[in-house]
Coordinates of C-alpha atoms in Angstrom, one line a residue:
Chain T
X886 CA 17.7 28.9 -21.4
X887 CA 18.5 26.3 -24.1
X888 CA 18.8 27.5 -27.7
X889 CA 17.2 24.4 -29.1
X890 CA 13.4 24.5 -28.9
X891 CA 13.0 20.7 -28.3
X892 CA 15.7 20.9 -25.6
X893 CA 13.8 23.8 -24.0
X894 CA 10.5 21.8 -24.2
X895 CA 12.2 18.8 -22.5
X896 CA 13.6 21.0 -19.8
X897 CA 10.2 22.6 -19.1
X898 CA 8.4 19.2 -19.2
X899 CA 10.9 17.8 -16.7
X900 CA 10.4 20.9 -14.5
X901 CA 6.6 20.7 -14.7
X902 CA 6.2 17.0 -14.1
X903 CA 8.7 16.9 -11.2
X904 CA 6.7 19.6 -9.4
X905 CA 3.5 17.6 -10.1
X906 CA 5.1 14.6 -8.5
X907 CA 5.6 16.9 -5.5
X908 CA 9.4 16.8 -6.0
X909 CA 11.8 19.7 -6.2
X910 CA 12.7 20.7 -9.8
X911 CA 15.5 23.0 -10.9
X912 CA 13.1 26.0 -10.4
X913 CA 9.5 26.7 -9.8
X914 CA 7.5 25.9 -13.0
X915 CA 5.1 28.6 -14.4
X916 CA 1.8 27.3 -15.7
X917 CA -0.7 30.1 -16.2
X918 CA -4.3 29.3 -17.2
X919 CA -5.1 32.2 -19.5
X920 CA -8.4 32.6 -21.2
X921 CA -9.7 35.9 -22.7
X922 CA -6.4 37.5 -21.6
X923 CA -4.9 36.1 -24.8
X924 CA -7.4 38.0 -26.9
X925 CA -6.6 41.3 -25.2
X926 CA -2.9 40.7 -25.5
X927 CA -3.0 39.6 -29.2
X928 CA -5.4 42.3 -30.3
X929 CA -8.5 40.2 -30.8
X930 CA -12.0 40.5 -29.4
X931 CA -13.7 37.9 -27.2
X932 CA -15.8 37.1 -30.2
X933 CA -12.7 36.4 -32.3
X934 CA -11.3 33.9 -29.9
X935 CA -14.6 32.2 -29.0
X936 CA -16.0 31.9 -32.5
X937 CA -12.8 31.3 -34.5
X938 CA -10.6 28.8 -32.6
X939 CA -7.7 29.4 -35.0
X940 CA -7.5 32.9 -33.7
X941 CA -7.5 31.6 -30.1
X942 CA -4.7 29.2 -31.0
X943 CA -2.8 32.0 -32.7
X944 CA -3.2 34.3 -29.6
X945 CA -2.1 31.4 -27.3
X946 CA 1.0 30.8 -29.3
X947 CA 1.8 34.6 -29.3
X948 CA 1.6 34.6 -25.5
X949 CA 3.6 31.4 -25.3
X950 CA 6.3 33.0 -27.5
X951 CA 6.4 36.3 -25.5
X952 CA 6.1 35.1 -22.0
X953 CA 8.5 32.5 -20.5
X954 CA 5.9 29.9 -19.5
X955 CA 6.7 26.3 -18.9
X956 CA 3.2 25.1 -19.7
X957 CA -0.2 26.4 -20.6
X958 CA -3.4 25.2 -22.1
X959 CA -3.6 25.0 -25.9
X960 CA -6.9 26.8 -25.8
X961 CA -8.2 28.0 -22.5
X962 CA -11.1 29.7 -24.3
X963 CA -12.3 26.2 -24.4
X964 CA -15.9 26.5 -25.8
X965 CA -15.7 27.0 -29.5
X966 CA -19.0 28.8 -30.0
X967 CA -19.0 28.0 -33.7
X968 CA -19.5 24.3 -32.6
X969 CA -22.2 25.1 -30.1
X970 CA -24.1 27.1 -32.7
X971 CA -23.7 24.2 -35.2
X972 CA -25.4 21.8 -32.7
X973 CA -27.9 24.6 -31.8
X974 CA -27.2 24.5 -28.1
X975 CA -29.3 27.0 -26.2
X976 CA -27.3 27.5 -23.1
X977 CA -24.5 29.7 -24.3
X978 CA -24.6 33.5 -24.6
X979 CA -22.2 34.0 -27.5
X980 CA -20.1 37.1 -27.9
X981 CA -21.0 39.0 -31.0
X982 CA -24.5 37.3 -31.1
X983 CA -26.1 37.5 -27.7
X984 CA -23.4 39.6 -26.0
X985 CA -21.2 42.5 -27.1
X986 CA -18.1 41.3 -29.1
X987 CA -15.8 42.3 -26.3
X988 CA -17.5 40.2 -23.6
X989 CA -16.5 36.6 -22.8
X990 CA -19.0 33.8 -23.6
X991 CA -21.3 32.9 -20.8
X992 CA -23.2 29.8 -19.7
X993 CA -26.8 30.7 -19.1
X994 CA -28.5 28.6 -16.4
X995 CA -32.3 28.5 -17.0
X996 CA -34.8 29.5 -14.2
X997 CA -35.5 26.7 -11.8
X998 CA -38.9 25.9 -13.4
X999 CA -37.3 25.5 -16.8
X1000 CA -34.4 23.3 -15.8
X1001 CA -33.1 21.0 -18.5
X1002 CA -33.9 18.0 -16.3
X1003 CA -37.2 18.0 -14.3
X1004 CA -37.4 16.9 -10.7
X1005 CA -39.2 13.7 -11.7
X1006 CA -36.6 12.6 -14.2
X1007 CA -34.1 11.1 -11.7
X1008 CA -35.2 7.5 -12.2
X1009 CA -34.7 7.7 -16.0
X1010 CA -31.3 9.3 -15.5
X1011 CA -30.3 6.7 -12.9
X1012 CA -31.4 3.7 -15.0
X1013 CA -29.7 4.8 -18.2
X1014 CA -27.6 8.0 -18.1
X1015 CA -26.4 7.8 -21.7
X1016 CA -29.9 7.0 -23.0
X1017 CA -31.4 9.9 -21.0
X1018 CA -28.9 12.3 -22.3
X1019 CA -29.6 11.4 -25.9
X1020 CA -33.3 10.9 -25.7
X1021 CA -34.4 13.6 -23.2
X1022 CA -31.6 16.0 -22.4
X1023 CA -30.2 16.8 -25.8
X1024 CA -33.6 17.6 -27.4
X1025 CA -34.2 20.0 -24.6
X1026 CA -30.9 21.8 -24.8
X1027 CA -30.5 21.9 -28.6
X1028 CA -33.0 23.9 -30.7
X1029 CA -32.7 21.6 -33.7
X1030 CA -32.7 18.2 -32.1
X1031 CA -36.1 16.5 -31.9
X1032 CA -37.1 14.0 -29.3
X1033 CA -37.6 10.3 -30.2
X1034 CA -41.1 9.7 -31.6
X1035 CA -41.3 13.2 -33.1
X1036 CA -41.0 13.6 -36.8
X1037 CA -37.4 14.0 -37.8
X1038 CA -36.2 17.0 -39.6
X1039 CA -33.2 18.0 -41.8
X1040 CA -32.1 20.3 -39.1
X1041 CA -32.1 17.5 -36.6
X1042 CA -29.9 15.4 -38.8
X1043 CA -27.6 18.3 -39.5
X1044 CA -27.1 19.0 -35.8
X1045 CA -25.5 15.6 -35.4
X1046 CA -23.6 15.7 -38.6
X1047 CA -22.2 19.2 -38.2
X1048 CA -21.7 18.7 -34.5
X1049 CA -19.8 15.5 -34.9
X1050 CA -17.7 16.6 -37.7
X1051 CA -17.0 20.0 -36.1
X1052 CA -15.9 18.2 -32.9
X1053 CA -13.5 16.1 -34.9
X1054 CA -12.1 19.2 -36.6
X1055 CA -11.7 21.0 -33.3
X1056 CA -10.0 18.2 -31.5
X1057 CA -7.7 17.6 -34.4
X1058 CA -6.9 21.3 -34.4
X1059 CA -6.1 21.1 -30.6
X1060 CA -3.7 18.2 -31.2
X1061 CA -1.9 20.3 -33.9
X1062 CA -1.9 23.3 -31.6
X1063 CA -0.2 21.2 -28.8
X1064 CA 2.4 20.1 -31.3
X1065 CA 3.0 23.7 -32.6
X1066 CA 3.5 24.9 -29.0
X1067 CA 6.1 22.2 -28.6
X1068 CA 8.0 22.9 -31.8
X1069 CA 7.6 26.7 -32.0
X1070 CA 8.0 27.9 -28.4
X1071 CA 9.0 24.8 -26.4
X1072 CA 5.8 25.1 -24.3
X1073 CA 4.1 22.1 -22.7
X1074 CA 0.4 21.5 -23.1
X1075 CA -0.5 21.7 -19.5
X1076 CA -3.5 19.3 -19.2
X1077 CA -5.4 16.7 -21.2
X1078 CA -8.8 15.1 -21.0
X1079 CA -12.3 16.0 -19.8
X1080 CA -13.7 15.4 -16.4
X1081 CA -16.4 16.9 -14.1
X1082 CA -17.7 16.0 -10.7
X1083 CA -21.1 14.1 -10.9
X1084 CA -22.7 16.6 -8.5
X1085 CA -21.5 19.5 -10.5
X1086 CA -22.7 18.2 -13.8
X1087 CA -26.2 17.7 -12.3
X1088 CA -26.1 21.2 -10.9
X1089 CA -24.6 22.8 -14.1
X1090 CA -26.3 21.1 -17.0
X1091 CA -29.3 19.1 -15.6
X1092 CA -31.2 20.3 -12.6
X1093 CA -29.6 23.7 -12.2
X1094 CA -28.1 24.8 -8.9
X1095 CA -31.3 26.0 -7.3
X1096 CA -33.3 22.9 -8.4
X1097 CA -30.6 20.6 -7.1
X1098 CA -30.5 22.4 -3.8
X1099 CA -34.2 21.7 -3.4
X1100 CA -33.6 18.1 -4.3
X1101 CA -31.0 17.8 -1.5
X1102 CA -33.9 18.1 0.9
X1103 CA -36.9 16.7 -1.0
X1104 CA -35.3 13.7 -2.7
X1105 CA -31.7 13.3 -1.3
X1106 CA -31.5 9.6 -2.1
X1107 CA -32.2 10.2 -5.7
X1108 CA -29.5 12.8 -5.9
X1109 CA -27.0 10.3 -4.4
X1110 CA -28.1 7.6 -6.8
X1111 CA -27.8 9.9 -9.8
X1112 CA -24.3 10.9 -8.8
X1113 CA -23.4 7.2 -8.5
X1114 CA -25.0 6.4 -11.8
X1115 CA -23.0 9.1 -13.6
X1116 CA -19.7 8.4 -11.9
X1117 CA -18.5 5.4 -14.0
X1118 CA -19.4 7.3 -17.1
X1119 CA -17.5 10.4 -16.1
X1120 CA -14.6 8.2 -15.2
X1121 CA -14.8 6.5 -18.6
X1122 CA -14.7 9.7 -20.5
X1123 CA -11.7 11.0 -18.4
X1124 CA -9.8 7.8 -19.0
X1125 CA -10.6 7.8 -22.8
X1126 CA -9.4 11.4 -23.2
X1127 CA -6.5 11.5 -20.8
X1128 CA -2.8 11.9 -21.9
X1129 CA -1.9 8.5 -23.2
X1130 CA 1.6 9.0 -21.9
X1131 CA 0.3 9.8 -18.5
X1132 CA 2.6 12.9 -18.1
X1133 CA 0.1 15.7 -17.7
X1134 CA -3.1 15.6 -15.6
X1135 CA -6.7 15.6 -16.5
X1136 CA -8.2 19.0 -15.7
X1137 CA -11.1 19.0 -13.2
X1138 CA -12.7 22.4 -12.6
X1139 CA -15.1 22.1 -9.7
X1140 CA -18.0 24.5 -9.3
X1141 CA -20.4 23.8 -6.5
X1142 CA -18.4 21.8 -3.9
X1143 CA -17.0 24.7 -2.0
X1144 CA -18.3 26.9 0.8
X1145 CA -20.9 28.4 0.8
X1146 CA -22.6 26.4 -1.9
X1147 CA -22.5 23.2 0.2
X1148 CA -22.0 22.8 3.9
X1149 CA -19.3 20.4 5.0
X1150 CA -22.0 17.9 5.9
X1151 CA -23.6 18.1 2.5
X1152 CA -20.2 17.9 0.9
X1153 CA -19.5 14.7 2.7
X1154 CA -22.8 13.2 1.9
X1155 CA -23.5 14.3 -1.7
X1156 CA -20.3 15.6 -3.3
X1157 CA -17.3 13.7 -2.0
X1158 CA -18.1 10.0 -2.3
X1159 CA -18.4 9.8 -6.1
X1160 CA -15.6 12.4 -6.6
X1161 CA -13.2 10.4 -4.3
X1162 CA -14.1 7.2 -6.1
X1163 CA -13.3 8.7 -9.6
X1164 CA -10.1 10.3 -8.4
X1165 CA -8.9 7.0 -6.8
X1166 CA -9.9 5.0 -9.9
X1167 CA -8.0 7.5 -12.1
X1168 CA -5.0 7.2 -9.8
X1169 CA -5.2 3.4 -10.1
X1170 CA -5.0 3.8 -13.9
X1171 CA -1.9 6.0 -13.6
X1172 CA -3.8 9.3 -14.4
X1173 CA -3.2 12.3 -12.2
X1174 CA -6.0 14.9 -11.8
X1175 CA -5.6 18.7 -11.7
X1176 CA -7.9 19.4 -8.8
X1177 CA -9.0 22.9 -9.6
X1178 CA -10.6 24.0 -6.3
X1179 CA -12.6 27.0 -7.4
X1180 CA -13.7 29.1 -4.5
X1181 CA -13.0 28.5 -0.8
X1182 CA -12.3 24.8 -0.3
X1183 CA -10.3 24.8 2.9
X1184 CA -13.2 23.5 5.1
X1185 CA -13.0 20.3 2.9
X1186 CA -9.2 19.8 3.3
X1187 CA -9.6 16.9 5.7
X1188 CA -11.5 15.0 2.9
X1189 CA -8.9 15.8 0.3
X1190 CA -6.2 14.5 2.6
X1191 CA -7.8 11.0 2.2
X1192 CA -6.7 10.8 -1.4
X1193 CA -3.6 8.8 -2.4
X1194 CA -0.3 10.7 -2.4
X1195 CA 0.3 12.5 -5.7
X1196 CA -3.0 11.5 -7.1
X1197 CA -3.9 15.2 -7.6
X1198 CA -2.3 18.6 -8.2
X1199 CA -4.2 20.8 -5.7
X1200 CA -5.0 24.2 -7.2
X1201 CA -5.8 26.9 -4.7
X1202 CA -8.2 29.7 -5.5
X1203 CA -9.6 31.5 -2.5
X1204 CA -8.4 29.2 0.2
X1205 CA -5.5 30.2 2.5
X1206 CA -2.6 28.7 0.6
X1207 CA -0.4 28.3 3.6
X1208 CA -3.2 26.4 5.4
X1209 CA -3.5 24.2 2.3
X1210 CA 0.3 23.6 2.3
X1211 CA 0.2 22.5 6.0
X1212 CA -2.8 20.2 5.5
X1213 CA -1.9 18.5 2.2
X1214 CA 1.4 19.8 1.0
X1215 CA 3.2 16.7 2.1
X1216 CA 0.9 14.6 -0.2
X1217 CA 0.2 16.8 -3.2
X1218 CA 1.8 19.5 -5.4
X1219 CA 0.1 22.8 -5.0
X1220 CA -0.5 25.4 -7.7
X1221 CA -2.1 28.9 -7.9
X1222 CA -2.7 31.3 -5.1
X1223 CA -1.9 34.6 -6.8
X1224 CA -5.3 36.6 -6.5
X1225 CA -6.9 37.6 -9.8
X1226 CA -8.1 40.9 -8.4
X1227 CA -4.4 41.7 -7.7
X1228 CA -3.5 40.8 -11.3
X1229 CA -6.4 43.0 -12.5
X1230 CA -6.1 46.0 -10.2
X1231 CA -2.7 45.9 -8.5
X1232 CA 0.7 46.9 -9.7
X1233 CA 3.7 44.8 -10.7
X1234 CA 5.3 45.5 -7.4
X1235 CA 2.2 44.2 -5.6
X1236 CA 2.3 41.1 -7.7
X1237 CA 6.0 40.5 -7.0
X1238 CA 5.3 40.9 -3.3
X1239 CA 2.5 38.3 -3.2
X1240 CA 4.5 35.9 -5.3
X1241 CA 7.4 36.2 -2.8
X1242 CA 5.1 35.5 0.1
X1243 CA 3.6 32.5 -1.7
X1244 CA 7.0 31.1 -2.6
X1245 CA 8.4 31.6 0.9
X1246 CA 5.3 30.1 2.4
X1247 CA 4.7 27.0 0.3
X1248 CA 7.4 26.4 -2.3
X1249 CA 10.6 26.0 -0.3
X1250 CA 10.7 22.3 -0.8
X1251 CA 9.4 22.1 -4.3
X1252 CA 5.9 20.8 -5.2
X1253 CA 4.6 24.2 -6.2
X1254 CA 3.5 25.6 -9.6
X1255 CA 3.1 29.3 -10.1
X1256 CA -0.3 30.4 -11.4
X1257 CA -3.1 32.8 -10.7
X1258 CA -5.9 31.8 -8.3
X1259 CA -8.4 31.4 -11.2
X1260 CA -8.5 31.4 -14.9
X1261 CA -7.3 34.8 -16.2
X1262 CA -9.7 36.7 -18.3
X1263 CA -9.4 40.0 -20.1
X1264 CA -9.1 42.1 -16.9
X1265 CA -5.6 40.8 -16.2
X1266 CA -3.0 43.5 -16.8
X1267 CA -0.2 42.3 -19.1
X1268 CA 2.4 44.0 -17.0
X1269 CA 1.1 42.1 -13.9
X1270 CA 1.2 38.7 -15.7
X1271 CA 4.7 39.6 -16.8
X1272 CA 5.6 40.2 -13.2
X1273 CA 4.0 36.9 -12.2
X1274 CA 6.1 35.2 -14.9
X1275 CA 9.5 36.9 -14.4
X1276 CA 9.6 37.1 -10.6
X1277 CA 9.7 33.3 -10.0
X1278 CA 12.4 33.0 -12.7
X1279 CA 14.6 35.2 -10.5
X1280 CA 13.4 34.2 -7.0
X1281 CA 12.2 30.6 -7.6
X1282 CA 15.5 28.9 -8.3
X1283 CA 16.2 25.8 -6.2
Chain U
X314 CA -19.0 4.7 -2.9
X315 CA -17.4 1.3 -3.2
X316 CA -18.6 0.0 -6.6
X317 CA -20.7 1.9 -9.0
X318 CA -24.2 0.6 -9.9
X319 CA -24.8 -1.1 -13.2
X320 CA -26.6 1.1 -15.7
X321 CA -28.5 -0.1 -18.8
X322 CA -25.7 1.0 -21.1
X323 CA -22.2 0.3 -19.9
X324 CA -19.7 3.1 -19.9
X325 CA -18.2 3.6 -23.3
X326 CA -21.3 2.2 -25.0
X327 CA -24.4 3.6 -26.8
X328 CA -25.6 0.5 -28.6
X329 CA -23.9 -2.6 -27.0
X330 CA -22.4 -5.1 -29.4
X331 CA -24.6 -7.9 -28.0
X332 CA -27.7 -5.8 -29.0
X333 CA -26.3 -5.1 -32.5
X334 CA -25.2 -8.7 -33.0
X335 CA -28.9 -9.8 -32.7
X336 CA -29.8 -7.6 -35.6
X337 CA -27.1 -8.9 -37.9
X338 CA -27.2 -11.9 -40.3
X339 CA -24.8 -14.7 -39.3
X340 CA -21.3 -13.3 -39.6
X341 CA -19.4 -15.5 -42.1
X342 CA -16.1 -13.7 -41.9
X343 CA -14.0 -12.4 -39.0
X344 CA -16.4 -11.9 -36.2
X345 CA -13.9 -10.3 -33.9
X346 CA -13.0 -7.7 -36.5
X347 CA -16.7 -6.7 -36.9
X348 CA -17.1 -6.6 -33.1
X349 CA -13.9 -4.5 -32.6
X350 CA -14.8 -1.9 -35.3
X351 CA -18.4 -1.7 -34.0
X352 CA -17.2 -1.0 -30.5
X353 CA -14.7 1.6 -31.8
X354 CA -17.2 3.6 -33.8
X355 CA -19.9 3.1 -31.1
X356 CA -17.5 4.8 -28.6
X357 CA -17.5 7.9 -30.8
X358 CA -21.3 8.2 -30.3
X359 CA -20.7 7.8 -26.6
X360 CA -18.1 10.5 -26.5
X361 CA -20.3 12.8 -28.6
X362 CA -23.0 13.1 -26.0
X363 CA -20.6 13.3 -23.0
X364 CA -18.5 16.0 -24.8
X365 CA -21.8 17.9 -25.1
X366 CA -22.5 17.4 -21.5
X367 CA -19.1 18.0 -20.0
X368 CA -17.3 20.2 -22.5
X369 CA -19.6 22.2 -24.6

């Protein structure tokens, strides 16, 4: 390992980006996505790291200093709940306020009849997504925001002022955090930018999953039109927020595209067309996407194989990783595949054994990044994450 | 999907420059400067709502 921190950073960056190009670096890169684990490790509560992002940054830097990771996210406890409270967003359960201080923040989906977007709102969303979000959606999801036409209030005005300024503060802090990771521990900020799948955002933040499932049968053409109306906006936001140097990918966590939420037929009709269009457009702009396939995605692999070579890094959660490697390993770098329940309940020997199996199965020719199957929360045992970090350093040399 | 549909407000925009221009008196100085800065600051309003939707 180099003594000079910048030299170490450059070595890790080269290792990480070579793997993402589906090439063979000097050794397998290690890029764990660690959320509330950082709190447990650094001696903070979930409330500490959710509500005070400086503590989350500090805990991340402590982990980066004490584990030999090539890359990680500057703050995987992404939602700063101080910001969401300033805007007065209703849909978060905040640790220390709505939840015990040692529980991770939660997104609370309302009952179907109270969905943030009603079943008759599709035309308004399709005609003008941005206008709909400001005029209809935001007043519904934020306690202090009043709808157009209603008397304005000081709290309404403050929601925008505090929300806007807090966002600037947070993103400025994230940029500084990335720089501190580079200069203090030589750790690469693993991803940049913001992207969601149109179908997912309708399910998560607008109609709710149950409401959207009913719409698939009652008004399927409206669902498709809404996905198509949102797609260019989600592409635009991803492009505006991507790494300007095009070295690290845009993170894309996908929620409802896998089995059993959608059948393959529904995936092909509703989910895939706009997702594929966005990913191809990003690829055309030189932007790679971290395709974080949460859940069981293997039934959809034939669609994923349609994407341009190296347009994505395919992250494996519950799918059979060797099957993924056979289907798309010649096209894309693969990451993940170390089960979270193993990291929570297994032993370091168990972890080493599974890491060896994954390395032997999918990483022989490069194009693999070591990581857990899903984001690690506070149930991950430190000794198991240590094993997942140290084993590939010994066994993952090329 | 081949090409996305046109929506009322183009991506990256909350109040389009063309709409704002109609509200302004005749610009006697550098029109391109006014347009560029309007678009830059307008994009912040665009990002705000999509950050709420996608990130927070």
